[in-house]
Structures are given as C-alpha cells and as structure tokens.
PDB file of C-alpha atoms in Angstrom:
ATOM      1  CA  MET A1228     101.682 376.667  70.282  1.00  0.00           C
ATOM      2  CA  LYS A1229     104.887 377.630  68.535  1.00  0.00           C
ATOM      3  CA  ARG A1230     107.964 375.604  69.463  1.00  0.00           C
ATOM      4  CA  ARG A1231     109.922 378.515  70.963  1.00  0.00           C
ATOM      5  CA  GLY A1232     106.899 379.528  73.024  1.00  0.00           C
ATOM      6  CA  PHE A1233     106.422 375.990  74.296  1.00  0.00           C
ATOM      7  CA  ILE A1234     110.068 375.703  75.310  1.00  0.00           C
ATOM      8  CA  ALA A1235     109.948 379.051  77.100  1.00  0.00           C
ATOM      9  CA  LEU A1236     106.787 378.073  78.964  1.00  0.00           C
ATOM     10  CA  LEU A1237     108.143 374.660  79.959  1.00  0.00           C
ATOM     11  CA  ALA A1238     111.543 375.917  81.051  1.00  0.00           C
ATOM     12  CA  GLY A1239     110.049 378.909  82.817  1.00  0.00           C
ATOM     13  CA  GLY A1240     107.710 376.715  84.810  1.00  0.00           C
ATOM     14  CA  ILE A1241     110.506 374.403  85.900  1.00  0.00           C
ATOM     15  CA  LEU A1242     113.124 377.080  86.458  1.00  0.00           C
ATOM     16  CA  PHE A1243     111.178 379.534  88.619  1.00  0.00           C
ATOM     17  CA  TRP A1244     112.629 377.994  91.769  1.00  0.00           C
ATOM     18  CA  LEU A1245     116.130 378.308  90.290  1.00  0.00           C
ATOM     19  CA  ARG A1246     116.005 382.074  89.831  1.00  0.00           C
ATOM     20  CA  GLY A1247     118.760 382.640  92.377  1.00  0.00           C
ATOM     21  CA  ILE A1248     121.060 379.945  91.101  1.00  0.00           C
ATOM     22  CA  GLY A1249     123.087 382.357  88.966  1.00  0.00           C
ATOM     23  CA  ASP A1250     124.231 384.047  92.172  1.00  0.00           C
ATOM     24  CA  ALA A1251     124.931 380.758  93.930  1.00  0.00           C
ATOM     25  CA  VAL A1252     126.513 378.296  91.567  1.00  0.00           C
ATOM     26  CA  CYS A1253     130.088 379.157  90.589  1.00  0.00           C
ATOM     27  CA  ASN A1254     130.602 381.117  93.788  1.00  0.00           C
ATOM     28  CA  PRO A1255     134.185 380.242  94.810  1.00  0.00           C
ATOM     29  CA  SER A1256     133.376 380.309  98.527  1.00  0.00           C
ATOM     30  CA  LEU A1257     129.923 378.855  99.028  1.00  0.00           C
ATOM     31  CA  VAL A1258     127.168 377.189  97.012  1.00  0.00           C
ATOM     32  CA  ARG A1259     123.749 376.768  98.590  1.00  0.00           C
ATOM     33  CA  LEU A1260     120.804 374.646  97.610  1.00  0.00           C
ATOM     34  CA  ILE A1261     118.355 377.158  96.189  1.00  0.00           C
ATOM     35  CA  GLY A1262     115.117 377.471  98.089  1.00  0.00           C
ATOM     36  CA  ARG A1263     116.228 375.298 101.002  1.00  0.00           C
ATOM     37  CA  GLY A1264     119.318 377.071 102.327  1.00  0.00           C
ATOM     38  CA  ARG A1265     121.240 373.818 102.694  1.00  0.00           C
ATOM     39  CA  GLN A1266     124.938 373.839 101.882  1.00  0.00           C
ATOM     40  CA  LEU A1267     126.038 371.933  98.825  1.00  0.00           C
ATOM     41  CA  ALA A1268     129.729 372.767  99.169  1.00  0.00           C
ATOM     42  CA  GLN A1269     131.512 373.564 102.399  1.00  0.00           C
ATOM     43  CA  MET A1270     133.114 376.948 102.966  1.00  0.00           C
ATOM     44  CA  ARG A1271     136.694 376.786 101.718  1.00  0.00           C
ATOM     45  CA  ALA A1272     138.997 378.737 103.980  1.00  0.00           C
ATOM     46  CA  GLY A1273     142.066 380.615 102.837  1.00  0.00           C
ATOM     47  CA  ARG A1274     143.068 381.036  99.228  1.00  0.00           C
ATOM     48  CA  GLY A1275     141.664 377.700  98.107  1.00  0.00           C
ATOM     49  CA  PRO A1276     143.298 375.158  95.801  1.00  0.00           C
ATOM     50  CA  THR A1277     145.747 376.156  93.111  1.00  0.00           C
ATOM     51  CA  LEU A1278     143.973 376.265  89.768  1.00  0.00           C
ATOM     52  CA  GLY A1279     146.927 375.188  87.658  1.00  0.00           C
ATOM     53  CA  ASN A1280     146.005 371.525  88.149  1.00  0.00           C
ATOM     54  CA  TYR A1281     142.509 371.969  86.816  1.00  0.00           C
ATOM     55  CA  PHE A1282     141.929 370.655  83.332  1.00  0.00           C
ATOM     56  CA  LEU A1283     139.480 369.284  80.796  1.00  0.00           C
ATOM     57  CA  GLN A1284     140.224 366.206  78.699  1.00  0.00           C
ATOM     58  CA  TRP A1285     138.147 365.634  75.555  1.00  0.00           C
ATOM     59  CA  TYR A1286     137.502 362.023  74.544  1.00  0.00           C
ATOM     60  CA  GLY A1287     135.585 362.858  71.390  1.00  0.00           C
ATOM     61  CA  HIS A1288     131.910 363.468  70.647  1.00  0.00           C
ATOM     62  CA  SER A1289     130.537 365.101  73.834  1.00  0.00           C
ATOM     63  CA  SER A1290     132.626 363.202  76.378  1.00  0.00           C
ATOM     64  CA  PHE A1291     134.942 365.075  78.747  1.00  0.00           C
ATOM     65  CA  LEU A1292     136.917 364.407  81.877  1.00  0.00           C
ATOM     66  CA  ILE A1293     136.641 367.329  84.298  1.00  0.00           C
ATOM     67  CA  HIS A1294     139.591 367.253  86.691  1.00  0.00           C
ATOM     68  CA  SER A1295     139.825 369.496  89.761  1.00  0.00           C
ATOM     69  CA  GLY A1296     142.896 370.753  91.585  1.00  0.00           C
ATOM     70  CA  SER A1297     142.434 368.108  94.287  1.00  0.00           C
ATOM     71  CA  GLN A1298     142.146 365.382  91.623  1.00  0.00           C
ATOM     72  CA  THR A1299     138.389 364.961  91.784  1.00  0.00           C
ATOM     73  CA  LYS A1300     137.296 363.479  88.465  1.00  0.00           C
ATOM     74  CA  VAL A1301     133.940 363.813  86.746  1.00  0.00           C
ATOM     75  CA  VAL A1302     133.216 362.288  83.332  1.00  0.00           C
ATOM     76  CA  ALA A1303     130.550 364.053  81.287  1.00  0.00           C
ATOM     77  CA  ASP A1304     128.549 362.103  78.684  1.00  0.00           C
ATOM     78  CA  PRO A1305     130.751 359.012  78.284  1.00  0.00           C
ATOM     79  CA  ASN A1306     130.388 357.562  74.789  1.00  0.00           C
ATOM     80  CA  PHE A1307     131.577 354.408  73.055  1.00  0.00           C
ATOM     81  CA  ASN A1308     135.012 355.966  72.453  1.00  0.00           C
ATOM     82  CA  VAL A1309     135.772 356.601  76.126  1.00  0.00           C
ATOM     83  CA  THR A1310     138.775 354.531  77.091  1.00  0.00           C
ATOM     84  CA  PRO A1311     137.406 351.516  79.003  1.00  0.00           C
ATOM     85  CA  GLY A1312     138.622 351.503  82.571  1.00  0.00           C
ATOM     86  CA  ILE A1313     138.927 355.248  83.083  1.00  0.00           C
ATOM     87  CA  GLN A1314     138.374 356.039  86.756  1.00  0.00           C
ATOM     88  CA  ALA A1315     136.173 358.822  88.038  1.00  0.00           C
ATOM     89  CA  ASP A1316     134.316 359.957  91.128  1.00  0.00           C
ATOM     90  CA  ALA A1317     131.137 360.811  89.232  1.00  0.00           C
ATOM     91  CA  VAL A1318     129.544 360.563  85.799  1.00  0.00           C
ATOM     92  CA  THR A1319     126.991 362.999  84.407  1.00  0.00           C
ATOM     93  CA  VAL A1320     124.618 362.086  81.562  1.00  0.00           C
ATOM     94  CA  SER A1321     122.860 364.889  79.679  1.00  0.00           C
ATOM     95  CA  ASN A1322     120.620 362.664  77.559  1.00  0.00           C
ATOM     96  CA  ASP A1323     119.961 358.983  77.100  1.00  0.00           C
ATOM     97  CA  HIS A1324     121.367 358.488  73.608  1.00  0.00           C
ATOM     98  CA  PHE A1325     123.925 355.674  73.463  1.00  0.00           C
ATOM     99  CA  THR A1326     126.642 358.133  72.400  1.00  0.00           C
ATOM    100  CA  HIS A1327     126.192 359.958  75.725  1.00  0.00           C
ATOM    101  CA  ASN A1328     125.335 357.323  78.340  1.00  0.00           C
ATOM    102  CA  ASN A1329     128.081 354.683  78.248  1.00  0.00           C
ATOM    103  CA  THR A1330     128.447 354.756  82.024  1.00  0.00           C
ATOM    104  CA  GLY A1331     129.800 351.201  82.103  1.00  0.00           C
ATOM    105  CA  ALA A1332     133.069 352.414  80.560  1.00  0.00           C
ATOM    106  CA  VAL A1333     133.893 354.355  83.723  1.00  0.00           C
ATOM    107  CA  THR A1334     135.350 352.509  86.725  1.00  0.00           C
ATOM    108  CA  GLY A1335     136.048 353.496  90.323  1.00  0.00           C
ATOM    109  CA  ASN A1336     132.447 353.051  91.485  1.00  0.00           C
ATOM    110  CA  PRO A1337     131.445 356.566  90.374  1.00  0.00           C
ATOM    111  CA  ILE A1338     128.212 358.293  91.345  1.00  0.00           C
ATOM    112  CA  ILE A1339     125.953 358.250  88.270  1.00  0.00           C
ATOM    113  CA  LEU A1340     124.095 361.530  87.828  1.00  0.00           C
ATOM    114  CA  ARG A1341     121.500 361.199  85.074  1.00  0.00           C
ATOM    115  CA  GLY A1342     120.089 364.507  83.934  1.00  0.00           C
ATOM    116  CA  ILE A1343     116.953 362.889  82.545  1.00  0.00           C
ATOM    117  CA  THR A1344     114.751 360.054  83.704  1.00  0.00           C
ATOM    118  CA  PHE A1345     114.166 356.819  81.840  1.00  0.00           C
ATOM    119  CA  ARG A1346     110.849 358.362  80.782  1.00  0.00           C
ATOM    120  CA  GLN A1347     112.879 361.055  79.010  1.00  0.00           C
ATOM    121  CA  THR A1348     111.891 363.858  81.361  1.00  0.00           C
ATOM    122  CA  TRP A1349     114.210 366.215  83.232  1.00  0.00           C
ATOM    123  CA  ASN A1350     115.788 364.884  86.423  1.00  0.00           C
ATOM    124  CA  PRO A1351     117.023 367.713  88.702  1.00  0.00           C
ATOM    125  CA  ILE A1352     120.555 367.298  90.063  1.00  0.00           C
ATOM    126  CA  ARG A1353     121.933 369.471  92.882  1.00  0.00           C
ATOM    127  CA  THR A1354     124.888 367.921  94.655  1.00  0.00           C
ATOM    128  CA  SER A1355     128.608 368.121  95.347  1.00  0.00           C
ATOM    129  CA  VAL A1356     131.268 365.510  94.676  1.00  0.00           C
ATOM    130  CA  LYS A1357     134.241 366.380  96.841  1.00  0.00           C
ATOM    131  CA  ASP A1358     135.298 369.839  95.637  1.00  0.00           C
ATOM    132  CA  ILE A1359     133.143 369.925  92.488  1.00  0.00           C
ATOM    133  CA  THR A1360     129.588 371.200  92.801  1.00  0.00           C
ATOM    134  CA  ILE A1361     127.200 369.935  90.136  1.00  0.00           C
ATOM    135  CA  VAL A1362     123.773 371.271  89.212  1.00  0.00           C
ATOM    136  CA  ASN A1363     121.661 370.946  86.075  1.00  0.00           C
ATOM    137  CA  ILE A1364     118.904 372.872  84.355  1.00  0.00           C
ATOM    138  CA  PRO A1365     116.283 371.569  81.925  1.00  0.00           C
ATOM    139  CA  SER A1366     116.383 371.975  78.170  1.00  0.00           C
ATOM    140  CA  GLN A1367     115.276 369.973  75.154  1.00  0.00           C
ATOM    141  CA  ARG A1368     116.665 368.241  72.124  1.00  0.00           C
ATOM    142  CA  GLY A1369     115.790 369.315  68.590  1.00  0.00           C
ATOM    143  CA  VAL A1370     112.449 369.032  66.790  1.00  0.00           C
ATOM    144  CA  GLY A1371     113.507 365.775  65.150  1.00  0.00           C
ATOM    145  CA  TRP A1372     113.629 364.181  68.593  1.00  0.00           C
ATOM    146  CA  GLY A1373     110.098 365.172  69.505  1.00  0.00           C
ATOM    147  CA  GLY A1374     110.987 367.487  72.349  1.00  0.00           C
ATOM    148  CA  VAL A1375     112.807 364.815  74.352  1.00  0.00           C
ATOM    149  CA  ALA A1376     114.487 366.236  77.434  1.00  0.00           C
ATOM    150  CA  ASN A1377     118.111 367.313  77.514  1.00  0.00           C
ATOM    151  CA  SER A1378     120.018 368.431  80.582  1.00  0.00           C
ATOM    152  CA  ILE A1379     122.513 371.286  80.785  1.00  0.00           C
ATOM    153  CA  PHE A1380     125.097 370.529  83.465  1.00  0.00           C
ATOM    154  CA  ILE A1381     127.026 373.194  85.355  1.00  0.00           C
ATOM    155  CA  TYR A1382     130.171 372.340  87.319  1.00  0.00           C
ATOM    156  CA  GLU A1383     131.700 374.675  89.886  1.00  0.00           C
ATOM    157  CA  MET A1384     135.242 374.030  91.081  1.00  0.00           C
ATOM    158  CA  GLY A1385     137.451 376.554  92.770  1.00  0.00           C
ATOM    159  CA  SER A1386     136.612 379.855  91.129  1.00  0.00           C
ATOM    160  CA  LEU A1387     135.824 378.319  87.750  1.00  0.00           C
ATOM    161  CA  CYS A1388     132.407 377.602  86.262  1.00  0.00           C
ATOM    162  CA  ILE A1389     132.002 375.087  83.443  1.00  0.00           C
ATOM    163  CA  ALA A1390     128.833 374.376  81.446  1.00  0.00           C
ATOM    164  CA  HIS A1391     128.155 371.332  79.261  1.00  0.00           C
ATOM    165  CA  LEU A1392     125.119 371.930  77.062  1.00  0.00           C
ATOM    166  CA  GLY A1393     124.588 368.294  76.127  1.00  0.00           C
ATOM    167  CA  ASN A1394     122.410 367.997  73.017  1.00  0.00           C
ATOM    168  CA  ILE A1395     120.629 371.326  73.286  1.00  0.00           C
ATOM    169  CA  GLY A1396     118.277 371.819  70.351  1.00  0.00           C
ATOM    170  CA  HIS A1397     116.896 375.329  70.922  1.00  0.00           C
ATOM    171  CA  LEU A1398     117.923 378.890  71.693  1.00  0.00           C
ATOM    172  CA  LEU A1399     118.261 379.738  75.362  1.00  0.00           C
ATOM    173  CA  THR A1400     115.304 381.034  77.322  1.00  0.00           C
ATOM    174  CA  ALA A1401     115.673 384.143  79.461  1.00  0.00           C
ATOM    175  CA  GLU A1402     115.815 381.988  82.591  1.00  0.00           C
ATOM    176  CA  GLN A1403     118.543 379.762  81.167  1.00  0.00           C
ATOM    177  CA  GLU A1404     120.568 382.823  80.194  1.00  0.00           C
ATOM    178  CA  LYS A1405     120.411 384.099  83.782  1.00  0.00           C
ATOM    179  CA  VAL A1406     121.699 380.810  85.135  1.00  0.00           C
ATOM    180  CA  LEU A1407     124.592 380.692  82.654  1.00  0.00           C
ATOM    181  CA  GLN A1408     125.796 384.280  83.055  1.00  0.00           C
ATOM    182  CA  ARG A1409     128.814 383.329  85.208  1.00  0.00           C
ATOM    183  CA  VAL A1410     130.054 380.506  83.004  1.00  0.00           C
ATOM    184  CA  ASP A1411     133.787 380.603  82.223  1.00  0.00           C
ATOM    185  CA  VAL A1412     133.990 377.588  79.916  1.00  0.00           C
ATOM    186  CA  MET A1413     131.094 376.360  77.777  1.00  0.00           C
ATOM    187  CA  MET A1414     131.027 373.163  75.742  1.00  0.00           C
ATOM    188  CA  ILE A1415     128.486 373.385  72.928  1.00  0.00           C
ATOM    189  CA  PRO A1416     127.433 370.865  70.213  1.00  0.00           C
ATOM    190  CA  ILE A1417     128.357 371.990  66.690  1.00  0.00           C
ATOM    191  CA  ASP A1418     127.309 369.062  64.486  1.00  0.00           C
ATOM    192  CA  ALA A1419     124.512 371.284  63.024  1.00  0.00           C
ATOM    193  CA  MET A1420     122.459 368.213  62.195  1.00  0.00           C
ATOM    194  CA  THR A1421     120.528 366.955  65.233  1.00  0.00           C
ATOM    195  CA  ASN A1422     121.178 370.085  67.297  1.00  0.00           C
ATOM    196  CA  LEU A1423     121.508 373.802  66.570  1.00  0.00           C
ATOM    197  CA  GLY A1424     122.729 375.212  63.274  1.00  0.00           C
ATOM    198  CA  PHE A1425     125.829 377.396  63.163  1.00  0.00           C
ATOM    199  CA  GLU A1426     123.948 380.708  63.296  1.00  0.00           C
ATOM    200  CA  ASP A1427     121.948 379.657  66.347  1.00  0.00           C
ATOM    201  CA  ILE A1428     125.108 378.373  68.034  1.00  0.00           C
ATOM    202  CA  LEU A1429     126.595 381.842  67.699  1.00  0.00           C
ATOM    203  CA  ARG A1430     123.405 383.320  69.148  1.00  0.00           C
ATOM    204  CA  VAL A1431     123.767 381.121  72.221  1.00  0.00           C
ATOM    205  CA  ILE A1432     127.431 382.105  72.590  1.00  0.00           C
ATOM    206  CA  GLU A1433     126.545 385.782  72.275  1.00  0.00           C
ATOM    207  CA  ARG A1434     123.921 385.553  75.016  1.00  0.00           C
ATOM    208  CA  VAL A1435     126.221 383.768  77.490  1.00  0.00           C
ATOM    209  CA  LYS A1436     129.524 385.445  76.563  1.00  0.00           C
ATOM    210  CA  PRO A1437     131.784 382.849  78.206  1.00  0.00           C
ATOM    211  CA  PRO A1438     135.541 383.505  77.971  1.00  0.00           C
ATOM    212  CA  ILE A1439     136.114 380.027  76.483  1.00  0.00           C
ATOM    213  CA  VAL A1440     133.862 378.089  74.111  1.00  0.00           C
ATOM    214  CA  ILE A1441     134.764 374.496  73.277  1.00  0.00           C
ATOM    215  CA  PRO A1442     133.050 372.936  70.240  1.00  0.00           C
ATOM    216  CA  MET A1443     131.931 369.326  70.783  1.00  0.00           C
ATOM    217  CA  HIS A1444     129.543 366.686  69.439  1.00  0.00           C
ATOM    218  CA  TYR A1445     131.302 365.985  66.154  1.00  0.00           C
ATOM    219  CA  ASP A1446     133.130 362.879  65.028  1.00  0.00           C
ATOM    220  CA  VAL A1447     134.768 364.120  61.831  1.00  0.00           C
ATOM    221  CA  VAL A1448     137.648 366.570  62.127  1.00  0.00           C
ATOM    222  CA  SER A1449     136.497 368.549  59.089  1.00  0.00           C
ATOM    223  CA  GLN A1450     133.256 369.437  60.910  1.00  0.00           C
ATOM    224  CA  GLY A1451     135.230 371.252  63.581  1.00  0.00           C
ATOM    225  CA  GLU A1452     137.173 373.075  60.889  1.00  0.00           C
ATOM    226  CA  LEU A1453     133.931 374.002  59.120  1.00  0.00           C
ATOM    227  CA  PHE A1454     132.504 375.529  62.279  1.00  0.00           C
ATOM    228  CA  ALA A1455     135.756 377.358  63.041  1.00  0.00           C
ATOM    229  CA  GLY A1456     135.720 378.827  59.546  1.00  0.00           C
ATOM    230  CA  PHE A1457     132.162 380.054  60.044  1.00  0.00           C
ATOM    231  CA  ALA A1458     132.749 381.443  63.536  1.00  0.00           C
ATOM    232  CA  ARG A1459     136.073 383.200  62.953  1.00  0.00           C
ATOM    233  CA  GLU A1460     134.318 386.250  61.547  1.00  0.00           C
ATOM    234  CA  HIS A1461     132.756 386.734  64.964  1.00  0.00           C
ATOM    235  CA  TYR A1462     135.243 385.326  67.491  1.00  0.00           C
ATOM    236  CA  PRO A1463     138.976 384.593  67.669  1.00  0.00           C
ATOM    237  CA  ILE A1464     139.734 380.921  67.026  1.00  0.00           C
ATOM    238  CA  ARG A1465     142.445 379.223  69.038  1.00  0.00           C
ATOM    239  CA  LYS A1466     143.476 375.760  67.876  1.00  0.00           C
ATOM    240  CA  ILE A1467     144.795 373.617  70.717  1.00  0.00           C
ATOM    241  CA  GLU A1468     147.428 371.058  69.757  1.00  0.00           C
ATOM    242  CA  GLY A1469     146.164 368.467  72.222  1.00  0.00           C
ATOM    243  CA  SER A1470     142.811 367.228  73.476  1.00  0.00           C
ATOM    244  CA  GLN A1471     143.536 368.438  77.018  1.00  0.00           C
ATOM    245  CA  LEU A1472     143.098 372.013  78.218  1.00  0.00           C
ATOM    246  CA  THR A1473     144.621 373.252  81.472  1.00  0.00           C
ATOM    247  CA  LEU A1474     142.387 375.793  83.198  1.00  0.00           C
ATOM    248  CA  SER A1475     143.263 378.767  85.358  1.00  0.00           C
ATOM    249  CA  ARG A1476     141.485 382.023  85.980  1.00  0.00           C
ATOM    250  CA  ALA A1477     144.573 383.952  84.978  1.00  0.00           C
ATOM    251  CA  ALA A1478     144.538 382.270  81.567  1.00  0.00           C
ATOM    252  CA  LEU A1479     140.904 383.075  80.782  1.00  0.00           C
ATOM    253  CA  PRO A1480     140.555 385.430  77.797  1.00  0.00           C
ATOM    254  CA  LYS A1481     139.084 388.839  78.542  1.00  0.00           C
ATOM    255  CA  SER A1482     136.427 388.259  75.894  1.00  0.00           C
ATOM    256  CA  THR A1483     135.004 385.184  74.195  1.00  0.00           C
ATOM    257  CA  GLU A1484     137.370 382.962  72.224  1.00  0.00           C
ATOM    258  CA  ILE A1485     136.662 379.596  70.651  1.00  0.00           C
ATOM    259  CA  PHE A1486     139.134 376.875  71.622  1.00  0.00           C
ATOM    260  CA  VAL A1487     139.155 374.019  69.124  1.00  0.00           C
ATOM    261  CA  LEU A1488     140.713 371.018  70.850  1.00  0.00           C
ATOM    262  CA  LYS A1489     142.525 368.428  68.775  1.00  0.00           C
ATOM    263  CA  HIS A1490     140.153 365.603  68.003  1.00  0.00           C
ATOM    264  CA  PRO A1491     141.376 362.540  69.931  1.00  0.00           C
ATOM    265  CA  ARG A1492     140.206 360.172  67.168  1.00  0.00           C
ATOM    266  CA  THR A1493     141.987 361.626  64.153  1.00  0.00           C
ATOM    267  CA  SER A1494     143.574 358.270  63.353  1.00  0.00           C
ATOM    268  CA  ILE A1495     140.064 356.887  62.843  1.00  0.00           C
ATOM    269  CA  PHE A1496     138.268 359.779  61.218  1.00  0.00           C
ATOM    270  CA  GLY A1497     141.202 361.347  59.397  1.00  0.00           C
ATOM    271  CA  GLU A1498     142.049 364.945  58.725  1.00  0.00           C
TER     272      GLU A1498
END
C-alpha cells in the first residue's frame, strides 16, 4: 500500500468519530466532547476575557508557552532549551523524541498530556485546563521514522484557535483538513529534513489557510531565513523582533501571513 494511502486509511479510521470536532473546538462559547455530549469547557457568559493578554512565547525548536488572558499557561513540546523552572498548568507532548518531551523542565505540578503512548501509538486527548481547551488528532512522523505516531494539538482559548503540528511528516488527510479549518495560528515544522519539505509545507498551509503561520522546529537561524525566502513568493513574511507574539482577534491578518519569530537562541547558533 502506498504511504499516502496508508496514512489516509489510518487517520480516517481513527478520525471518523471526530467528524464534528471542527464545529466544536475553537467555539468561543462552548466546546463539547464529540460523541458523548459532555462539556469540556463551561459556557462563558458576557463578552469573555480580553484577548490582549493572550500570547505565545517561543523557546526554540518546537517549544512554546501558550498564555491565556486569565494567565493559564500551557507549554507545548518542552525541549532541552526550555528554561528550567518555568511554571505551567499543563504540558503537551506531540511525540516522544527527547527534543520534544523534556517535561521535567516545567514546574508547578503541571498536567502532562502526552499525545502518543510509550508504544508510539496515538493517545487521544480531550480536556480543558482552566480556560484553555485542548484536543489532539492523530498524524505520523516521516518515512525515516517508520510511521511512528505524531500528535497534532489544538488549543482553544477565548475566540482564538491555535494548532501545533508537532513533527508532522505527511500531507494532511481530508479529515485532518476539516478539523483544522478554524485554526487562527498554526505552528509548523520547517527543518525540511526529518519532516516535510518546503513545497509540502506550503501545501499544508494552503489547505488550512490560517491567518498566522509560525515556523518552528529549527535550531539554526539561517534555516528560518531560508524558509522565509522560499515562502515569500506565496505569502507575506512578517519578521517579529522578539520571540513573543501577543494575540488578539483584531490583529489577525485577513489572509495568511507567515510570522517569523526571533530565534531565542541566537547567541548560541549565531546569525
């Protein structure tokens, strides 16, 4: 069976019960557990929290701090460069490589949400941590990793929807595209070595059409510049002077733009 066909069959079989998730996750008022009708996030009355306090902080590689307006903190894919002692309410792990699963660097007794099992199979996550709702969908790493599982995490907070693709190694299936259609901010790996090549990265972006794309999973600044140079013929490139990005719905571009955050480890890897 061809690789694309196998991925489509596997993901389709697992995702059939998630068909309605695109209408549920990233709903600013209510998120329900698909197929069971149980609330994941409580109804938020009134106008909801101000979005100006929402931000993402990049720690390098694929590691981010996701910070909500009520100061809920979720660390995605903590790696060896995450500042030891950072506090968070939860940690999500997309795959079990040591550059993504350094959960011991995060303090505050966080909930650990592993997107794959120790047997390297998908581990479904559907939960809420204070005002951030977290779900995941199955995917896979590249051919060189033998089809090992990868987990795409989706975070809903306020009226914003954020997707972290982990170490995705294939084009999106039709089911995955449906789930990701309401994504506002998408973090995607651009190393073009163990994951997707540049052309396939652009194909994924085109299918999802998120307002903001944040390149990740690179440790040398020049790699980010190389990708930006390749992508600028297709999308506007916005270079951010810091490694933190404040989020608000009003500030979302009307069409897709690529936001290249300043690499937090330039003193190590150089310009």
